[in-house]
Short mmCIF file of C-alpha atoms in Angstrom, two decimals:
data_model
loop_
_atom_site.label_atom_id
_atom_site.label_comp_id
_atom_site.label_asym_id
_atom_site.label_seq_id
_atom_site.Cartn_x
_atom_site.Cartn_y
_atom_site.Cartn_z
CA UNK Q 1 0.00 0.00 0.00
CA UNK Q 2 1.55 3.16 -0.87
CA UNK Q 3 2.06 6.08 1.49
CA UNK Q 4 3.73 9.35 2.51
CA UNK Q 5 4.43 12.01 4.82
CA UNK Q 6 3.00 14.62 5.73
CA UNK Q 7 6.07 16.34 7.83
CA UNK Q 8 7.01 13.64 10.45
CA UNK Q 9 3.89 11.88 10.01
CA UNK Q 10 3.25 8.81 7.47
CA UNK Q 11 0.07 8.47 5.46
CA UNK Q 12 -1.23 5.29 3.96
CA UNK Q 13 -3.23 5.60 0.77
CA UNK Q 14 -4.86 4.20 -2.19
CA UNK Q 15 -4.95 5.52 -5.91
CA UNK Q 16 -7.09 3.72 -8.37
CA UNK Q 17 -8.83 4.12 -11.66
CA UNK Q 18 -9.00 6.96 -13.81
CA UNK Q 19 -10.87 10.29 -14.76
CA UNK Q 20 -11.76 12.90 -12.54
CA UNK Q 21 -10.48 12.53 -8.84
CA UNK Q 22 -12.57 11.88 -5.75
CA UNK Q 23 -11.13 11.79 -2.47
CA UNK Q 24 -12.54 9.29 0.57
CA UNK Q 25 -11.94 10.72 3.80
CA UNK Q 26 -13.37 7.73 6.20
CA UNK Q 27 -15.03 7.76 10.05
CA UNK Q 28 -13.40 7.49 13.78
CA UNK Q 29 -12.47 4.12 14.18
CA UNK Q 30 -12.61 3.25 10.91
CA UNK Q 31 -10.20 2.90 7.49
CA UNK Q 32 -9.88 3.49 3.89
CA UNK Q 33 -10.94 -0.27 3.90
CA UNK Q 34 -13.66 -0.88 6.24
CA UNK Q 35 -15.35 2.21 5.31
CA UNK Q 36 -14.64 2.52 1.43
CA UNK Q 37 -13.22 -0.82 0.24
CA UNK Q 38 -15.38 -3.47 1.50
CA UNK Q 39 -18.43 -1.72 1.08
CA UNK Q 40 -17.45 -1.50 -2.70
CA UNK Q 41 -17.59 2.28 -2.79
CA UNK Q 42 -13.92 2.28 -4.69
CA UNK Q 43 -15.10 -0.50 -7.22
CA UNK Q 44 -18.75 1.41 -7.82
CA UNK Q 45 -16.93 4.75 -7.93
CA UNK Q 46 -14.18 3.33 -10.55
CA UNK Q 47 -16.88 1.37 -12.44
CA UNK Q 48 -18.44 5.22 -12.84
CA UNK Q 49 -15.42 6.65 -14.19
CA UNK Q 50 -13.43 7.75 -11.30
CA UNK Q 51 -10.33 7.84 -9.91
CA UNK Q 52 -10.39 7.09 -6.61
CA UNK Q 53 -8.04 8.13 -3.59
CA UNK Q 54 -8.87 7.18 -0.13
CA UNK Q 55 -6.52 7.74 2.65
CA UNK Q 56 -5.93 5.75 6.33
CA UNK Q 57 -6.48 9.09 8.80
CA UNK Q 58 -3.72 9.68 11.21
CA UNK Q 59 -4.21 7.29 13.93
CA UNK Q 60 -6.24 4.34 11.91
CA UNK Q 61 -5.60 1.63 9.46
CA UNK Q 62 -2.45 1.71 8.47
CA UNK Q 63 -0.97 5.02 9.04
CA UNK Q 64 0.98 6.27 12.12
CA UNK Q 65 -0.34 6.34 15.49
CA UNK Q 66 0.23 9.59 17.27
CA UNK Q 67 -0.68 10.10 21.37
CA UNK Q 68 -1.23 13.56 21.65
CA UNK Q 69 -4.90 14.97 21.20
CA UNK Q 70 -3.12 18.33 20.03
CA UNK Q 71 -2.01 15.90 16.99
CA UNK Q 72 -5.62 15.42 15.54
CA UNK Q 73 -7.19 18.57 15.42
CA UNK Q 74 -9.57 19.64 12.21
CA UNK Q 75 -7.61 21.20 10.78
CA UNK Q 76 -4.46 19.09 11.31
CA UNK Q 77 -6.22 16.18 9.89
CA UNK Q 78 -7.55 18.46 6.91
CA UNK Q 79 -3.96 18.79 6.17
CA UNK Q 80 -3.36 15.02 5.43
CA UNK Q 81 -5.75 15.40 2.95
CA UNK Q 82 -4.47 18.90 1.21
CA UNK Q 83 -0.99 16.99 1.15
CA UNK Q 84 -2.16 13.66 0.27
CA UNK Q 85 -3.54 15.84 -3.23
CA UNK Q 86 -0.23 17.72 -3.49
CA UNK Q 87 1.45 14.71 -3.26
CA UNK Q 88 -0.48 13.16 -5.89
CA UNK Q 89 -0.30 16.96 -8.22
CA UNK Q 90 -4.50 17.25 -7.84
CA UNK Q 91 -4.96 20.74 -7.64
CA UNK Q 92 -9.03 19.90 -7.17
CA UNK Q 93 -11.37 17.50 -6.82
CA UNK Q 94 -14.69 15.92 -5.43
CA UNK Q 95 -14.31 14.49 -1.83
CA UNK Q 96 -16.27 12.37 0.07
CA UNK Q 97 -16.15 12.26 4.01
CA UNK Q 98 -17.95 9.79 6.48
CA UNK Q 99 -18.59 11.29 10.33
CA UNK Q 100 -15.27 12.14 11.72
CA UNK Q 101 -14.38 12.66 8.04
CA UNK Q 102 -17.45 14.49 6.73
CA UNK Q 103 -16.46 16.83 10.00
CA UNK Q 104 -13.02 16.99 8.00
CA UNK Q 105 -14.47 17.60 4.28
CA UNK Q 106 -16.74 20.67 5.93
CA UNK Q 107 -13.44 22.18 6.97
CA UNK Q 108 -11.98 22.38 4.00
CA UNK Q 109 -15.10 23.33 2.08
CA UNK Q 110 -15.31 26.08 4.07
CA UNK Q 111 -11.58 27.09 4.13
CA UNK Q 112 -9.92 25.80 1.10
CA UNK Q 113 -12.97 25.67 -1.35
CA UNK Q 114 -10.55 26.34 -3.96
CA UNK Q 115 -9.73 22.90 -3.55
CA UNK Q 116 -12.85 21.12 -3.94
CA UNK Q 117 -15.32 20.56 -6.56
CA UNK Q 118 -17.98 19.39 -4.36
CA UNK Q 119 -18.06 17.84 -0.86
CA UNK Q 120 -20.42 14.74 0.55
CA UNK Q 121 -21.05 15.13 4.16
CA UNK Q 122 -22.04 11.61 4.97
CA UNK Q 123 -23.38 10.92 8.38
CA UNK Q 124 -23.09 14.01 9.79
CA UNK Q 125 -25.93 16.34 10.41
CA UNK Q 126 -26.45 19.23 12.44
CA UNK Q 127 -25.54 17.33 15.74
CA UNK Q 128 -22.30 16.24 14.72
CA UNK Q 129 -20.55 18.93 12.91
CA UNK Q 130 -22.05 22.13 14.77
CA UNK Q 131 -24.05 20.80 18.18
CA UNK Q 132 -21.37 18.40 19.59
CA UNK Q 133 -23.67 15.59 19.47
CA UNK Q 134 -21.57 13.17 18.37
CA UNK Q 135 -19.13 10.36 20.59
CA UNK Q 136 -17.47 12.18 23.63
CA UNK Q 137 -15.52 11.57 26.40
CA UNK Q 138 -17.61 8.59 27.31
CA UNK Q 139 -16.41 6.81 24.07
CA UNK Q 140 -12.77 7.74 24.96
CA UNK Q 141 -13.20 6.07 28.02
CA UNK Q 142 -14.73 3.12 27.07
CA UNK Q 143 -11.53 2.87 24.31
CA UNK Q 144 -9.37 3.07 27.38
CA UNK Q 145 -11.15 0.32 29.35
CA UNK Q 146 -9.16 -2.88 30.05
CA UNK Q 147 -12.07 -4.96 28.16
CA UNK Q 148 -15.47 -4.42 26.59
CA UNK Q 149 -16.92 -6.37 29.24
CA UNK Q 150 -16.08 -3.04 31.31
CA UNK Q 151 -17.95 -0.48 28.88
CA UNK Q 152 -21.55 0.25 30.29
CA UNK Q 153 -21.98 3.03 28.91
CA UNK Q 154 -23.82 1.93 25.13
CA UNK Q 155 -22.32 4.56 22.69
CA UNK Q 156 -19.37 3.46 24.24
CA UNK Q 157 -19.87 0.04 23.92
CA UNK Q 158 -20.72 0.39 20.29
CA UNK Q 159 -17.35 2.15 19.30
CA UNK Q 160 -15.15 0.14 21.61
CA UNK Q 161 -16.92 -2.99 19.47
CA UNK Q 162 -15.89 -1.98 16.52
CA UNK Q 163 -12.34 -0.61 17.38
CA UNK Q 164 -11.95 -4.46 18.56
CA UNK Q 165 -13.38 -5.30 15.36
CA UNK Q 166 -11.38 -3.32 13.45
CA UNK Q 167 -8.25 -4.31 15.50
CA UNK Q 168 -7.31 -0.14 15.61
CA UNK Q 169 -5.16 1.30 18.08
CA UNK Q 170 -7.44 2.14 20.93
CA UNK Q 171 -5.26 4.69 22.68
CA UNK Q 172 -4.42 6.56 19.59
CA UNK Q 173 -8.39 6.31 18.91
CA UNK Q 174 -8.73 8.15 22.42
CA UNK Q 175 -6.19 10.86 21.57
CA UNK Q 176 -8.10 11.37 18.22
CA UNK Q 177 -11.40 11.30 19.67
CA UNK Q 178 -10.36 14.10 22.44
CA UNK Q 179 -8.64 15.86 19.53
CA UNK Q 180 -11.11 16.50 17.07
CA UNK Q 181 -13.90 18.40 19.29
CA UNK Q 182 -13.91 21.37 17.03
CA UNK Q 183 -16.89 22.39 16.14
CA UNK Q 184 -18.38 24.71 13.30
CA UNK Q 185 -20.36 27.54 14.22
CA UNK Q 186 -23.80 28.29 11.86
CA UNK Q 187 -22.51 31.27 10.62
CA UNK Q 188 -19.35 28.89 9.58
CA UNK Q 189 -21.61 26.28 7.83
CA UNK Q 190 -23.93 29.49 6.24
CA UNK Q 191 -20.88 30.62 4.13
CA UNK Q 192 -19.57 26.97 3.16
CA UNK Q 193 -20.11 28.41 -1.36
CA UNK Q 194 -19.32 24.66 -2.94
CA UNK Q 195 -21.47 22.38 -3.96
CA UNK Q 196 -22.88 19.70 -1.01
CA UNK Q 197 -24.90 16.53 -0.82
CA UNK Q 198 -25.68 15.78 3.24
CA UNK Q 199 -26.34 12.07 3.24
CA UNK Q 200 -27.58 10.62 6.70
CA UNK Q 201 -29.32 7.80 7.76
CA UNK Q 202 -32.79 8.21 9.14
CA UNK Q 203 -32.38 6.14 11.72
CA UNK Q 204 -28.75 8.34 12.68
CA UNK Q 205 -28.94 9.42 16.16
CA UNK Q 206 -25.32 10.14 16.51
CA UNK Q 207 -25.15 12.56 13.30
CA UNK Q 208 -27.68 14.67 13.95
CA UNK Q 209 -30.53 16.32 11.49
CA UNK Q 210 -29.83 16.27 8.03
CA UNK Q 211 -32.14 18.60 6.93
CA UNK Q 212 -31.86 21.13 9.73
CA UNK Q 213 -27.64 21.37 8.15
CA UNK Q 214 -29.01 21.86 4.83
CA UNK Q 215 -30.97 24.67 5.29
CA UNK Q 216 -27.60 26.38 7.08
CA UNK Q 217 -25.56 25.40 3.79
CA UNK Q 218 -26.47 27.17 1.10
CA UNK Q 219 -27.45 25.50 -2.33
CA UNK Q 220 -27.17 22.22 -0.08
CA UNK Q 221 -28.85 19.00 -1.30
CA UNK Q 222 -29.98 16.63 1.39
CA UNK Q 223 -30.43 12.71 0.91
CA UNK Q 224 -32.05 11.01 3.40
CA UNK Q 225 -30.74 6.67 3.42
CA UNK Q 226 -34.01 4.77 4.65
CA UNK Q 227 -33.82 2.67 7.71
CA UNK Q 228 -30.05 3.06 8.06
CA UNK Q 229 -28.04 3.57 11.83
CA UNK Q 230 -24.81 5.30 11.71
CA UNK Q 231 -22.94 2.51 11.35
CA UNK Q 232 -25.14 0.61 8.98
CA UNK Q 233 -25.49 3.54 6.31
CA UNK Q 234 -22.23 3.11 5.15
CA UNK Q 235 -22.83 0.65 2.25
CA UNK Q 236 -26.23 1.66 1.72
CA UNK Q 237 -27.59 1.54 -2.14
CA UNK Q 238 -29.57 4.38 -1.64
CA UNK Q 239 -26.63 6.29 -0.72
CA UNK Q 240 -24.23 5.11 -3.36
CA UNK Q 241 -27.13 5.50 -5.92
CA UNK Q 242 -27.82 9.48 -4.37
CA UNK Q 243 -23.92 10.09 -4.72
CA UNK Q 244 -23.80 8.83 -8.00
CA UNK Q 245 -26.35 11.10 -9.15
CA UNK Q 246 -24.72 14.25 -7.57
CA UNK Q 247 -21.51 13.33 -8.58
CA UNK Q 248 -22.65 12.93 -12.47
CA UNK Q 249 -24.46 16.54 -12.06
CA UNK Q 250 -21.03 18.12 -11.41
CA UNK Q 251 -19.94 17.42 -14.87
#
């Protein structure tokens, strides 16, 4: 798997297919691969005509693990990204963030929009990006417990599952997780100017409303997945299908 750094830190990565670029930015806990991979967004987005870059966050999958909360701010993390497409010469493209990383794709729509062609916020609503609804200190916690059989608290329980799952580094998961509490402000979200598709399940209680971001984001477009949990939204048809769609109305 390729990779490279981004000053003292190393990024893992993935560059496939051709045509215009998308970037993948996945969710806390997660990985290029659990949340873009096996799901088959990279072979669905490639069958459409894309080339497709999806990155392993500081922290997860295969890139480094850092201990410092400092270490994973926003913007910090943003960065990867920004150097992941000067690394690869893309001065622009489309990008695609899940929770933690739809957090991340918000950012730099609303501070490098020169960047981006369009942005997908999936799984993250009003709660998560601007309300601080999403996992707190209780999750870090339960990351930091000796065994799942310690976690009562459920959110908790839920990550800490699937950072076992997932086999991540639960202390650098912590540091991450107490990192990346910035939040946007409305008037932040109100002057986001590129194109966005918000894309949450309806069942989502960790993201927040959909709708209630969209009407802060100007021009916004708001899919709704049917039936779909944070967690379980991921893969959904209805969301590759709405993405699809937007992406093919960029041009």
């Amino acid at each position: 798997m390729p990779s490279f750094h981004n000053g003292a830190v190393e990024i893992a990565y993935l560059d496939e297919g051709e045509g215009d670029p998308i970037i993948l930015v996945h969710g806390f806990a997660s990985s290029k691969n659990v949340n873009w991979v096996y799901p088959t967004w990279v072979s669905e987005l490639r069958k459409n005509g894309r080339r497709v870059i999806a990155l392993d966050n500081r922290g997860h999958g295969e890139s480094a693990k850092l201990y410092e909360p400092a270490e994973y701010s926003i913007p910090v993390m943003a960065g990867d990204v920004l150097a992941l497409m000067d690394h690869l010469a893309i001065p622009k493209a489309d990008i695609m963030g899940y929770s933690m990383g739809g957090r991340m794709a918000a950012w730099l729509s609303l501070n490098e929009p020169q960047r981006l062609r369009s942005a997908i916020l999936g799984g993250i609503g009003i709660g998560g990006l601007i309300e601080g609804t999403g996992p707190g200190e209780n999750v870090a916690k339960a990351l930091e417990a000796p065994a799942l059989e310690d976690v009562t608290d459920p959110v908790g329980r839920t990550f800490r599952a699937f950072a076992d799952q997932t086999r991540s580094d639960r202390r650098a998961l912590a540091a991450c997780l107490r990192g990346t509490r910035d939040l946007m402000t409305r008037e932040e979200a109100a002057r986001i100017d590129v194109p966005v598709l918000i894309a949450v399940g309806s069942r989502d209680d960790v993201a927040g409303s959909a709708s209630a971001l969209g009407a802060l984001i100007r021009g916004s477009e708001v899919l709704d997945i049917p039936d779909r949990d944070h967690m379980r939204a991921v893969g959904d048809k209805v969301y590759k299908t709405g993405v699809l769609d937007f992406l093919s109305r960029r041009g």
